[in-house]
Amino acid sequence: MNWVSRKIHLYNVTIGLYMLDWWERYLFNILMLVLLWFICYNGSRFASQIYNGHLMPKFMLGNSGIVGAVPS
């Protein structure tokens, strides 16, 4: 058994997919990939919103956001 086969086997045993049929395993993996894509996509949109809405204006004004900082 090579390294990739061992990792796939470990994934199937850890998640409990070893007891499912092949089509149920594929369906589960597709659902997990869609969920992962959804989390990554919305996380990147949220991060860009935070940067564009809150952090970039502070950087553009020269405000470091630190309380008690000496203005330049």
Phi, psi and omega in degrees: 000126180275181186297316182295317179298321178295320180292321177295317178297317178298319177298314181296320181285320182293315182280338181095020182278349183296336182269357181269159173289168183298322183286327176291322177297315178297318179297316178298315181295322177296316179297321178293322177294321177294318178297317178296318177298316180299316180294315181293317181296310181289329176294320179289324176296318180295318180295320179290327176295316179298316181295311183289326185271329188239317186275318183297318177298326178293319179291324182290328179275350181084010179276121181280346180081003180269128181290130178085011180286144180280123179291147181267000000 
